[in-house]
Structures are given as C-alpha cells and as structure tokens.
C-alpha cells in the first residue's frame, strides 16, 4: 500500500473528550508510519479542508498530544457545516478532492455526530462516484448520545457525570435552606430532542426522597397539571423539590417549553432557557420561592469532572478508526459494544456508515418511569457505568493545565481561494 | 470551669465547605471533653435554637463527621433569619436563654457571614445584659468574601476555583466553534454587591487573548458604549468573546442590569439572570450569536472541585473557634491571616465581633483594571493562592459520596411551642 497522509476533522458541538479521540487518531497513526504519513487536521473542521487550512499535527510534541486526552473543546476547531449530497454539493466535493490530491490524503477521519456520519459516508463514496481513492472512517462523538449502533456516544459519559454530580451537590444546598428560603430548584440540561442527559441526572438519586424529584424529558409531552401536583406533593413531603429539565422539553403539540411566550423590553422573543420558564410557572401556580440554573457550555466542557470510562472510550474509538483504515476498511464507524459481563466491560465494534448516517437513537420509553418524571431501574443499569471513574486533568496553581498546541499550518499548494 | 454543652448553627447561604467548619467545631470539641460536653447543632440554624429543635452531634460517628469535610451544603440546615437588637427582639433572646438553660449550653458557635456576626455579637452580650453566662464565637463563612479583618472568607476559595476552572473550560468550547457558531459567551456569577467571585474568573486568563475578555463588576457602573466597543474589538481580534458578569452588575444610577425591563407573557418582571440580558444586548447591538450560562447554586455547591486551601481554612476556623472558647474568649471571630512569606502561607488570627459585625469588605479599586473590565496583577496575587490545591471528595459508582448524618434530635425539655 502506498503511504498516504490522513485528514482529521472535528465536527459539530464539541465535548469534554473529543480531543481524546484526536489523540487516539494521532497516536495510532504515528504507530503506523509505514501506512499513514502525516495527520493533517482541518482548521475549524471540514471548512479547513475546503479552504485548504490544514494543521500539521506532526509538529506537535508527544506530550502535547497526550495533553489532548484531558483538554475539553475542539483543539483544532470545529464547525457546523453540512455537505449535501454529491450532486447538490458537487463543487464542494470536487474541492475536497483537489485539496486531498494536493496533500496526498488517502484517509479521512471525521469526528462527529449523526450529520457528520452522513458527510463521512459521502466522502467514502468519492472513490466510487468521483474516482478519487479514499477511505473514510467516522469517529463517533456527541453529548446527545443519539448515535445508533454504538452502546454510547463518546462525550456523553462526561456530561452525564457532570449533570449527576452537580444535581446531587445543588440538592444539598437547596435542602439546607428550604425551611426559610428556596423551595424549588430548576436545573436545565442539554440534549436537544433526546432526554439522555436529563436521564443521567437521575443517577444522583439513591433514596426515594433524593433529588432529582422530577425530570422533564423531551420524549414526554409536558402535562402541567400532573407536574404541579407532583411538585407540590414533593415540597410538602420532602421540604423542597429539585427539577431537572431538558432543553428540548415540549408540550403535546410540539411547542418547546422554552418558547413559552416571554418577550423582552424590545419585543424580542424571550432570552432562552427553559429553566426560568418552569421556575416562573411554579411560582405563579404554587407560590414557591425558586432558583434556577442553566449551565449551558459549562456542562459539555466540564473536563474537570470527566468520566474516566468516557475518556477511555473516546480515545479508543480514535485509535480504532486508524486501525480500521490500516486494515483497508472504508465507510465504517467504530462503536462501543457493551459486553454481557456482570461487571461493566466494553470492547470496540464496527458499524457501516450507511446504517448510521442520519439515524437518531431515541431514548427507549422503558427508561422513563410510568409517571413520566423519573428514570427506571433499566435506565439506571444502562447509565451508571458510563459515568464510572474520575478522570482529572493535571493542575498548576489551582487551575487545570490544558494542551497548548502549535497548530502549525501546512503550506498551501492550491492558488485559488474557496469561499465557504 | 464547669462543663457546659455547646450550640452550633449554620447561617445564611451555604457554601461548598461550611460543613468542614462544622467538622472542625465538632472534632475540636470532642478533644476538649473536660470543658465542652456535647455539641448540639441547630436544625435549620438559629431557628433550631428558638424552636428547641436541636441535633445531638455526639450520635454521629467519627467517619460521618470526617465526611463533612467534603460535603457541600449545610448538613444541619441553615436559614436566613436575623435577630434584631436586644430590645426589639427581646422575646427571642429570652427564648434563646430558656433553651440554652434547659440544655446547659454555655458556648455558642455561629457559622455565617456579616449579618450572623451581628447576631453572634448580640448573643455574646446576653451574659452582661441579661445575666445568662455564655461565650459566643463567630465562625466566618461566605462565598461573597465580604467579611472584614479576615484575609479571605472560608467558602470563597472554592467558588472562586469553580468559576475560574469553568470559565477556562467553557472558553475552549467557544473557541472551537466561533468560526461558524457562537461568538459571545456570557457567564453569570454570584457575589451580590461585591465583585470578588467575578474577579476570580479572571484567574483563568494567562495570556493576553485568553478568556475572560471582559468582567462586569458591581463596583464599576456599566458603560454600555465602552462595553460594546470592547466586545466588538475582542471578537474581531480573537474570534470570540467570553464575558463574566456579576449578578450585582449595575448602571450608574444603581439599577441592576438584571432588572433591565424584560417582562414575560404574564406581564411579570423578567425571570432573573443578568447573563441573558447582557447576551441579548450584545445580539441587538452587534448581531453576534450568543450563549449564556447561569450556574447559580451549582457554583457554591461545587464541592467536586473544592479548593484544598479553602477546605483547610474552613476546617481550621471551626477548630479555632472551639479553642478560643476553651481559652475563655467571647465575642470574637477567628480570621485567616496571610503571612508575609514568598510562598503563600497563613495562620489563624482573631478579630473582635464588635468590629466585624455588619461591616462589608468591598473589593479594592486597585484590583480592577483601569478600563474596568479586568483584574490587575495585585488582584491576581491576592486571589491565586486561594484556589490552590484540589480537594476531591471520595467517589463510588461515579458519584461523590457525601456525609449521611443521623441528625438525632435532642429530647425537648420545654413544653411550649415557639413560633418563628
């Protein structure tokens, strides 16, 4: 096999451990120098391939690449940019081929979620449809945990851990003060249309009266009467009530709770955030003093409380992608396979991109309790091992020390400018 | 000295390490059994003394008390309840004496902020003014860091660490995506009228272009034009802009930015949170895509990333309070004294409650940069050691294991019911 260079790009919303996948790709490629030349990373994801802004990862030291394992965010830059089908986006695919050809790129590693899997699939077809030989491997990543075929999406375990830990901690704060102060605390979490992250908060609960007392899932239409009844019953019994709400929570008709009609002084639609909407609703209906939190990016960047399991899996899928490429594979994605052992264990599996692309894995209804406000034992069994182990970054002067890369640009070989 | 029991109560907003002070009080009291009998904790703070709801801490195991050192929130319950002067609140002080007398209480340890120091001072005067012999020692605590005479208020270092760590992490997330997505990220922090917590976020910045790029302090009147100019310049130069805003940020005329006029569908005043107000303002003025976070209680409960220095100091002031009592002192507060060593070191000092009560320590103007949007080297020098060291709680199944107390009630000796 003639030695070719590889292209690696990060795509879509970043996670606390996407850089661990980058480290996996780069380290495995370095161990396979007979097959893979250099790994060029796209600056700001696939956009870097289109604009020929490539980063030469061979200029990075071993320790810098190692530091990626505990550095949140996307070290090479990510983007939200979706290539359409080969026909509609023909000029862009042609451009990719020009850039790949100019830099002798034969391997395409794309680190992203469902949309990116689709792009990766299309790149994998360039060989057949446009005559450019390339192997495209998708490296799974998303905090939303909605990728199919893999037991879990790397990135999810860490946000899940942050959410469960934060919920348990904040609940102790609320419990302390509820006699004379805040009685209802609303904590908003990410997850888009899937309730995986919200469900993970449920792990904070050990005993019946523990927080979270209610979880609002996007999968369950919001029933205001049932909700208020349970909030009131909880405050009356426990003294306070902790509510976790998914950003995607919605009414029966599909309207997001976050869009519930608040306007600011300028007449703009409300400032965003479903937590304040819920909190205000409880106050109006039941009169309880409330507080709310929207941790937003803090949750998916919270590498300081990363899940060791998640970090190891993110790293492993990066390595596996390279091993798949070296083995001559194309249009596949490494997956996490849960083994049927009593103690949690996992191995790397493989899924064809044709089946992965654009398919969302919904949270099973059996993971949500009958009343719609909690998680079931089977959800707990699925979720618990994913937050296992604490992967702490190194600290200096009280602050985490994250990777500092050189991000050395690869000299451009094409003369034209490509607008994206 | 006849052996007397002690009363301990937590007061006001709780912190990630107030329970470490409780552990300090209880452990030191156990070591001084010849002087101090049992330590009774007030259920929900001083209210527990008034209603005679006392918790017998002698029923707690050594390991349970040890676990308090890494358990956030107020393990015995706290409250916002201020006793007025001896004349106005005479019935309440008489009631305290009744309860203290009934339970042979001769030591009063009050763990709180400025308001609580005032209550503690008044209790210390019961001996002289109402003929009941008692020694009252205040144990300092507040995330707001506004207690005078002490170099730092225990509780502050941990929220400061959480804030700086979270800001650094979230900034990496924003940096990854700014080419095609969010350009402005607004992170709201606590601190009431003082900018200490906001200032601590400034520790995340190491190089000139690092986040946070702007900090909005309560101490500096908001200048919209200067703010917008700097936000725009930052986005143009760095590609994105991270703004930390104190909940107490305000306009020249004293109006809080958080009160800036948004109303919801019901015509209520806006749902709270200055971060969304700032974010929306930037969008309206400069058109940048934004995200915002309000971590609220998550920040002051974040024991998972507690400052080791803060934890040690919180524990030490608890122990010192007991040692002061044993030494026969009254109406004092142990303080943290920074030593004049090159490497940060500290010792326990002592301040008279008369001077502490109701005095707020403002952040010095010299800690804020000339343009009003950042911190100075002297602020950095003051703040940096306070977040030093990582104090991690123990974990089981991926979750922190916090103290589980028995909270055994002390049998009531008074027959009446006291309404608070």
mmCIF file with all atom_site columns, N, CA and C in Angstrom, chain A residues 370-416:
data_model
loop_
_atom_site.group_PDB
_atom_site.id
_atom_site.type_symbol
_atom_site.label_atom_id
_atom_site.label_alt_id
_atom_site.label_comp_id
_atom_site.label_asym_id
_atom_site.label_entity_id
_atom_site.label_seq_id
_atom_site.pdbx_PDB_ins_code
_atom_site.Cartn_x
_atom_site.Cartn_y
_atom_site.Cartn_z
_atom_site.occupancy
_atom_site.B_iso_or_equiv
_atom_site.pdbx_formal_charge
_atom_site.auth_seq_id
_atom_site.auth_comp_id
_atom_site.auth_asym_id
_atom_site.auth_atom_id
_atom_site.pdbx_PDB_model_num
ATOM 1   N N  . UNK A 1 370 ? -43.176 5.290  34.738 1.00 0.00 ? 370 UNK A N  1
ATOM 2   C CA . UNK A 1 370 ? -44.567 5.329  34.280 1.00 0.00 ? 370 UNK A CA 1
ATOM 3   C C  . UNK A 1 370 ? -45.165 6.737  34.320 1.00 0.00 ? 370 UNK A C  1
ATOM 4   N N  . UNK A 1 371 ? -44.883 7.457  35.405 1.00 0.00 ? 371 UNK A N  1
ATOM 5   C CA . UNK A 1 371 ? -45.482 8.793  35.537 1.00 0.00 ? 371 UNK A CA 1
ATOM 6   C C  . UNK A 1 371 ? -44.776 9.824  34.655 1.00 0.00 ? 371 UNK A C  1
ATOM 7   N N  . UNK A 1 372 ? -43.682 9.419  34.011 1.00 0.00 ? 372 UNK A N  1
ATOM 8   C CA . UNK A 1 372 ? -43.012 10.308 33.066 1.00 0.00 ? 372 UNK A CA 1
ATOM 9   C C  . UNK A 1 372 ? -42.008 11.259 33.699 1.00 0.00 ? 372 UNK A C  1
ATOM 10  N N  . UNK A 1 373 ? -41.828 11.199 35.005 1.00 0.00 ? 373 UNK A N  1
ATOM 11  C CA . UNK A 1 373 ? -40.983 12.182 35.696 1.00 0.00 ? 373 UNK A CA 1
ATOM 12  C C  . UNK A 1 373 ? -39.691 11.613 36.280 1.00 0.00 ? 373 UNK A C  1
ATOM 13  N N  . UNK A 1 374 ? -39.362 10.388 35.926 1.00 0.00 ? 374 UNK A N  1
ATOM 14  C CA . UNK A 1 374 ? -38.150 9.802  36.506 1.00 0.00 ? 374 UNK A CA 1
ATOM 15  C C  . UNK A 1 374 ? -37.569 8.733  35.608 1.00 0.00 ? 374 UNK A C  1
ATOM 16  N N  . UNK A 1 375 ? -36.497 8.100  36.081 1.00 0.00 ? 375 UNK A N  1
ATOM 17  C CA . UNK A 1 375 ? -35.911 7.013  35.300 1.00 0.00 ? 375 UNK A CA 1
ATOM 18  C C  . UNK A 1 375 ? -36.184 5.673  35.971 1.00 0.00 ? 375 UNK A C  1
ATOM 19  N N  . UNK A 1 376 ? -36.119 4.633  35.176 1.00 0.00 ? 376 UNK A N  1
ATOM 20  C CA . UNK A 1 376 ? -36.408 3.284  35.657 1.00 0.00 ? 376 UNK A CA 1
ATOM 21  C C  . UNK A 1 376 ? -35.112 2.571  36.044 1.00 0.00 ? 376 UNK A C  1
ATOM 22  N N  . UNK A 1 377 ? -35.236 1.444  36.725 1.00 0.00 ? 377 UNK A N  1
ATOM 23  C CA . UNK A 1 377 ? -34.027 0.660  37.037 1.00 0.00 ? 377 UNK A CA 1
ATOM 24  C C  . UNK A 1 377 ? -33.246 0.274  35.780 1.00 0.00 ? 377 UNK A C  1
ATOM 25  N N  . UNK A 1 378 ? -33.911 0.025  34.669 1.00 0.00 ? 378 UNK A N  1
ATOM 26  C CA . UNK A 1 378 ? -33.145 -0.366 33.474 1.00 0.00 ? 378 UNK A CA 1
ATOM 27  C C  . UNK A 1 378 ? -32.349 0.813  32.928 1.00 0.00 ? 378 UNK A C  1
ATOM 28  N N  . UNK A 1 379 ? -32.883 2.028  33.051 1.00 0.00 ? 379 UNK A N  1
ATOM 29  C CA . UNK A 1 379 ? -32.126 3.219  32.646 1.00 0.00 ? 379 UNK A CA 1
ATOM 30  C C  . UNK A 1 379 ? -30.892 3.352  33.532 1.00 0.00 ? 379 UNK A C  1
ATOM 31  N N  . UNK A 1 380 ? -31.107 3.165  34.808 1.00 0.00 ? 380 UNK A N  1
ATOM 32  C CA . UNK A 1 380 ? -30.022 3.267  35.776 1.00 0.00 ? 380 UNK A CA 1
ATOM 33  C C  . UNK A 1 380 ? -28.912 2.259  35.472 1.00 0.00 ? 380 UNK A C  1
ATOM 34  N N  . UNK A 1 381 ? -29.343 1.052  35.127 1.00 0.00 ? 381 UNK A N  1
ATOM 35  C CA . UNK A 1 381 ? -28.378 -0.007 34.811 1.00 0.00 ? 381 UNK A CA 1
ATOM 36  C C  . UNK A 1 381 ? -27.557 0.359  33.574 1.00 0.00 ? 381 UNK A C  1
ATOM 37  N N  . UNK A 1 382 ? -28.246 0.950  32.597 1.00 0.00 ? 382 UNK A N  1
ATOM 38  C CA . UNK A 1 382 ? -27.543 1.377  31.382 1.00 0.00 ? 382 UNK A CA 1
ATOM 39  C C  . UNK A 1 382 ? -26.600 2.536  31.669 1.00 0.00 ? 382 UNK A C  1
ATOM 40  N N  . UNK A 1 383 ? -27.092 3.534  32.403 1.00 0.00 ? 383 UNK A N  1
ATOM 41  C CA . UNK A 1 383 ? -26.350 4.789  32.568 1.00 0.00 ? 383 UNK A CA 1
ATOM 42  C C  . UNK A 1 383 ? -25.186 4.714  33.556 1.00 0.00 ? 383 UNK A C  1
ATOM 43  N N  . UNK A 1 384 ? -25.390 3.990  34.665 1.00 0.00 ? 384 UNK A N  1
ATOM 44  C CA . UNK A 1 384 ? -24.423 4.054  35.772 1.00 0.00 ? 384 UNK A CA 1
ATOM 45  C C  . UNK A 1 384 ? -22.970 3.823  35.357 1.00 0.00 ? 384 UNK A C  1
ATOM 46  N N  . UNK A 1 385 ? -22.676 2.780  34.582 1.00 0.00 ? 385 UNK A N  1
ATOM 47  C CA . UNK A 1 385 ? -21.249 2.546  34.286 1.00 0.00 ? 385 UNK A CA 1
ATOM 48  C C  . UNK A 1 385 ? -20.625 3.628  33.404 1.00 0.00 ? 385 UNK A C  1
ATOM 49  N N  . UNK A 1 386 ? -21.455 4.371  32.701 1.00 0.00 ? 386 UNK A N  1
ATOM 50  C CA . UNK A 1 386 ? -20.916 5.360  31.755 1.00 0.00 ? 386 UNK A CA 1
ATOM 51  C C  . UNK A 1 386 ? -20.270 6.549  32.461 1.00 0.00 ? 386 UNK A C  1
ATOM 52  N N  . UNK A 1 387 ? -20.664 6.769  33.724 1.00 0.00 ? 387 UNK A N  1
ATOM 53  C CA . UNK A 1 387 ? -20.051 7.872  34.485 1.00 0.00 ? 387 UNK A CA 1
ATOM 54  C C  . UNK A 1 387 ? -18.973 7.356  35.421 1.00 0.00 ? 387 UNK A C  1
ATOM 55  N N  . UNK A 1 388 ? -18.592 6.109  35.243 1.00 0.00 ? 388 UNK A N  1
ATOM 56  C CA . UNK A 1 388 ? -17.653 5.468  36.166 1.00 0.00 ? 388 UNK A CA 1
ATOM 57  C C  . UNK A 1 388 ? -16.226 5.994  36.060 1.00 0.00 ? 388 UNK A C  1
ATOM 58  N N  . UNK A 1 389 ? -15.632 6.239  37.188 1.00 0.00 ? 389 UNK A N  1
ATOM 59  C CA . UNK A 1 389 ? -14.233 6.681  37.240 1.00 0.00 ? 389 UNK A CA 1
ATOM 60  C C  . UNK A 1 389 ? -14.082 8.171  37.052 1.00 0.00 ? 389 UNK A C  1
ATOM 61  N N  . UNK A 1 390 ? -13.121 8.757  37.773 1.00 0.00 ? 390 UNK A N  1
ATOM 62  C CA . UNK A 1 390 ? -12.885 10.188 37.665 1.00 0.00 ? 390 UNK A CA 1
ATOM 63  C C  . UNK A 1 390 ? -11.591 10.407 36.885 1.00 0.00 ? 390 UNK A C  1
ATOM 64  N N  . UNK A 1 391 ? -11.701 11.106 35.782 1.00 0.00 ? 391 UNK A N  1
ATOM 65  C CA . UNK A 1 391 ? -10.518 11.422 35.004 1.00 0.00 ? 391 UNK A CA 1
ATOM 66  C C  . UNK A 1 391 ? -10.210 12.897 35.216 1.00 0.00 ? 391 UNK A C  1
ATOM 67  N N  . UNK A 1 392 ? -9.232  13.170 36.086 1.00 0.00 ? 392 UNK A N  1
ATOM 68  C CA . UNK A 1 392 ? -8.908  14.558 36.414 1.00 0.00 ? 392 UNK A CA 1
ATOM 69  C C  . UNK A 1 392 ? -7.748  15.075 35.571 1.00 0.00 ? 392 UNK A C  1
ATOM 70  N N  . UNK A 1 393 ? -7.848  16.281 35.067 1.00 0.00 ? 393 UNK A N  1
ATOM 71  C CA . UNK A 1 393 ? -6.686  16.875 34.381 1.00 0.00 ? 393 UNK A CA 1
ATOM 72  C C  . UNK A 1 393 ? -5.625  17.262 35.414 1.00 0.00 ? 393 UNK A C  1
ATOM 73  N N  . UNK A 1 394 ? -4.395  17.467 34.970 1.00 0.00 ? 394 UNK A N  1
ATOM 74  C CA . UNK A 1 394 ? -3.366  17.948 35.908 1.00 0.00 ? 394 UNK A CA 1
ATOM 75  C C  . UNK A 1 394 ? -3.604  19.429 36.223 1.00 0.00 ? 394 UNK A C  1
ATOM 76  N N  . UNK A 1 395 ? -3.217  19.857 37.409 1.00 0.00 ? 395 UNK A N  1
ATOM 77  C CA . UNK A 1 395 ? -3.421  21.247 37.839 1.00 0.00 ? 395 UNK A CA 1
ATOM 78  C C  . UNK A 1 395 ? -2.087  21.928 38.137 1.00 0.00 ? 395 UNK A C  1
ATOM 79  N N  . UNK A 1 396 ? -2.081  23.216 37.919 1.00 0.00 ? 396 UNK A N  1
ATOM 80  C CA . UNK A 1 396 ? -0.937  24.045 38.318 1.00 0.00 ? 396 UNK A CA 1
ATOM 81  C C  . UNK A 1 396 ? -1.514  25.343 38.858 1.00 0.00 ? 396 UNK A C  1
ATOM 82  N N  . UNK A 1 397 ? -1.060  25.766 39.994 1.00 0.00 ? 397 UNK A N  1
ATOM 83  C CA . UNK A 1 397 ? -1.590  26.992 40.616 1.00 0.00 ? 397 UNK A CA 1
ATOM 84  C C  . UNK A 1 397 ? -3.112  26.978 40.720 1.00 0.00 ? 397 UNK A C  1
ATOM 85  N N  . UNK A 1 398 ? -3.661  25.811 40.993 1.00 0.00 ? 398 UNK A N  1
ATOM 86  C CA . UNK A 1 398 ? -5.099  25.724 41.208 1.00 0.00 ? 398 UNK A CA 1
ATOM 87  C C  . UNK A 1 398 ? -5.938  25.637 39.955 1.00 0.00 ? 398 UNK A C  1
ATOM 88  N N  . UNK A 1 399 ? -5.296  25.635 38.803 1.00 0.00 ? 399 UNK A N  1
ATOM 89  C CA . UNK A 1 399 ? -6.063  25.608 37.551 1.00 0.00 ? 399 UNK A CA 1
ATOM 90  C C  . UNK A 1 399 ? -5.643  24.450 36.663 1.00 0.00 ? 399 UNK A C  1
ATOM 91  N N  . UNK A 1 400 ? -6.594  23.865 35.934 1.00 0.00 ? 400 UNK A N  1
ATOM 92  C CA . UNK A 1 400 ? -6.249  22.748 35.054 1.00 0.00 ? 400 UNK A CA 1
ATOM 93  C C  . UNK A 1 400 ? -5.331  23.226 33.926 1.00 0.00 ? 400 UNK A C  1
ATOM 94  N N  . UNK A 1 401 ? -4.372  22.390 33.615 1.00 0.00 ? 401 UNK A N  1
ATOM 95  C CA . UNK A 1 401 ? -3.420  22.721 32.554 1.00 0.00 ? 401 UNK A CA 1
ATOM 96  C C  . UNK A 1 401 ? -3.816  21.965 31.298 1.00 0.00 ? 401 UNK A C  1
ATOM 97  N N  . UNK A 1 402 ? -4.347  22.685 30.341 1.00 0.00 ? 402 UNK A N  1
ATOM 98  C CA . UNK A 1 402 ? -4.818  22.036 29.127 1.00 0.00 ? 402 UNK A CA 1
ATOM 99  C C  . UNK A 1 402 ? -3.753  22.108 28.030 1.00 0.00 ? 402 UNK A C  1
ATOM 100 N N  . UNK A 1 403 ? -3.958  21.293 26.998 1.00 0.00 ? 403 UNK A N  1
ATOM 101 C CA . UNK A 1 403 ? -2.989  21.233 25.903 1.00 0.00 ? 403 UNK A CA 1
ATOM 102 C C  . UNK A 1 403 ? -2.807  22.597 25.253 1.00 0.00 ? 403 UNK A C  1
ATOM 103 N N  . UNK A 1 404 ? -1.565  22.921 24.959 1.00 0.00 ? 404 UNK A N  1
ATOM 104 C CA . UNK A 1 404 ? -1.299  24.116 24.150 1.00 0.00 ? 404 UNK A CA 1
ATOM 105 C C  . UNK A 1 404 ? -0.612  23.631 22.884 1.00 0.00 ? 404 UNK A C  1
ATOM 106 N N  . UNK A 1 405 ? -1.345  23.676 21.801 1.00 0.00 ? 405 UNK A N  1
ATOM 107 C CA . UNK A 1 405 ? -0.804  23.150 20.553 1.00 0.00 ? 405 UNK A CA 1
ATOM 108 C C  . UNK A 1 405 ? -0.144  24.264 19.738 1.00 0.00 ? 405 UNK A C  1
ATOM 109 N N  . UNK A 1 406 ? 0.769   23.845 18.879 1.00 0.00 ? 406 UNK A N  1
ATOM 110 C CA . UNK A 1 406 ? 1.403   24.828 17.975 1.00 0.00 ? 406 UNK A CA 1
ATOM 111 C C  . UNK A 1 406 ? 0.457   25.181 16.839 1.00 0.00 ? 406 UNK A C  1
ATOM 112 N N  . UNK A 1 407 ? -0.346  24.235 16.436 1.00 0.00 ? 407 UNK A N  1
ATOM 113 C CA . UNK A 1 407 ? -1.283  24.417 15.315 1.00 0.00 ? 407 UNK A CA 1
ATOM 114 C C  . UNK A 1 407 ? -0.552  24.965 14.081 1.00 0.00 ? 407 UNK A C  1
ATOM 115 N N  . UNK A 1 408 ? 0.568   24.327 13.749 1.00 0.00 ? 408 UNK A N  1
ATOM 116 C CA . UNK A 1 408 ? 1.374   24.781 12.608 1.00 0.00 ? 408 UNK A CA 1
ATOM 117 C C  . UNK A 1 408 ? 0.626   24.559 11.299 1.00 0.00 ? 408 UNK A C  1
ATOM 118 N N  . UNK A 1 409 ? 0.469   25.600 10.499 1.00 0.00 ? 409 UNK A N  1
ATOM 119 C CA . UNK A 1 409 ? -0.262  25.440 9.237  1.00 0.00 ? 409 UNK A CA 1
ATOM 120 C C  . UNK A 1 409 ? 0.570   24.683 8.195  1.00 0.00 ? 409 UNK A C  1
ATOM 121 N N  . UNK A 1 410 ? -0.117  23.896 7.403  1.00 0.00 ? 410 UNK A N  1
ATOM 122 C CA . UNK A 1 410 ? 0.524   23.215 6.282  1.00 0.00 ? 410 UNK A CA 1
ATOM 123 C C  . UNK A 1 410 ? 0.560   24.221 5.131  1.00 0.00 ? 410 UNK A C  1
ATOM 124 N N  . UNK A 1 411 ? 1.707   24.339 4.460  1.00 0.00 ? 411 UNK A N  1
ATOM 125 C CA . UNK A 1 411 ? 1.813   25.295 3.349  1.00 0.00 ? 411 UNK A CA 1
ATOM 126 C C  . UNK A 1 411 ? 0.758   24.976 2.297  1.00 0.00 ? 411 UNK A C  1
ATOM 127 N N  . UNK A 1 412 ? 0.066   25.988 1.821  1.00 0.00 ? 412 UNK A N  1
ATOM 128 C CA . UNK A 1 412 ? -0.972  25.782 0.802  1.00 0.00 ? 412 UNK A CA 1
ATOM 129 C C  . UNK A 1 412 ? -0.345  25.415 -0.539 1.00 0.00 ? 412 UNK A C  1
ATOM 130 N N  . UNK A 1 413 ? -1.022  24.578 -1.267 1.00 0.00 ? 413 UNK A N  1
ATOM 131 C CA . UNK A 1 413 ? -0.495  24.173 -2.579 1.00 0.00 ? 413 UNK A CA 1
ATOM 132 C C  . UNK A 1 413 ? -1.398  24.624 -3.709 1.00 0.00 ? 413 UNK A C  1
ATOM 133 N N  . UNK A 1 414 ? -2.617  25.023 -3.330 1.00 0.00 ? 414 UNK A N  1
ATOM 134 C CA . UNK A 1 414 ? -3.552  25.479 -4.362 1.00 0.00 ? 414 UNK A CA 1
ATOM 135 C C  . UNK A 1 414 ? -3.542  27.004 -4.362 1.00 0.00 ? 414 UNK A C  1
ATOM 136 N N  . UNK A 1 415 ? -3.754  27.585 -5.508 1.00 0.00 ? 415 UNK A N  1
ATOM 137 C CA . UNK A 1 415 ? -3.628  29.037 -5.579 1.00 0.00 ? 415 UNK A CA 1
ATOM 138 C C  . UNK A 1 415 ? -4.949  29.771 -5.397 1.00 0.00 ? 415 UNK A C  1
ATOM 139 N N  . UNK A 1 416 ? -6.026  29.058 -5.613 1.00 0.00 ? 416 UNK A N  1
ATOM 140 C CA . UNK A 1 416 ? -7.326  29.741 -5.570 1.00 0.00 ? 416 UNK A CA 1
ATOM 141 C C  . UNK A 1 416 ? -7.862  29.856 -4.147 1.00 0.00 ? 416 UNK A C  1
#
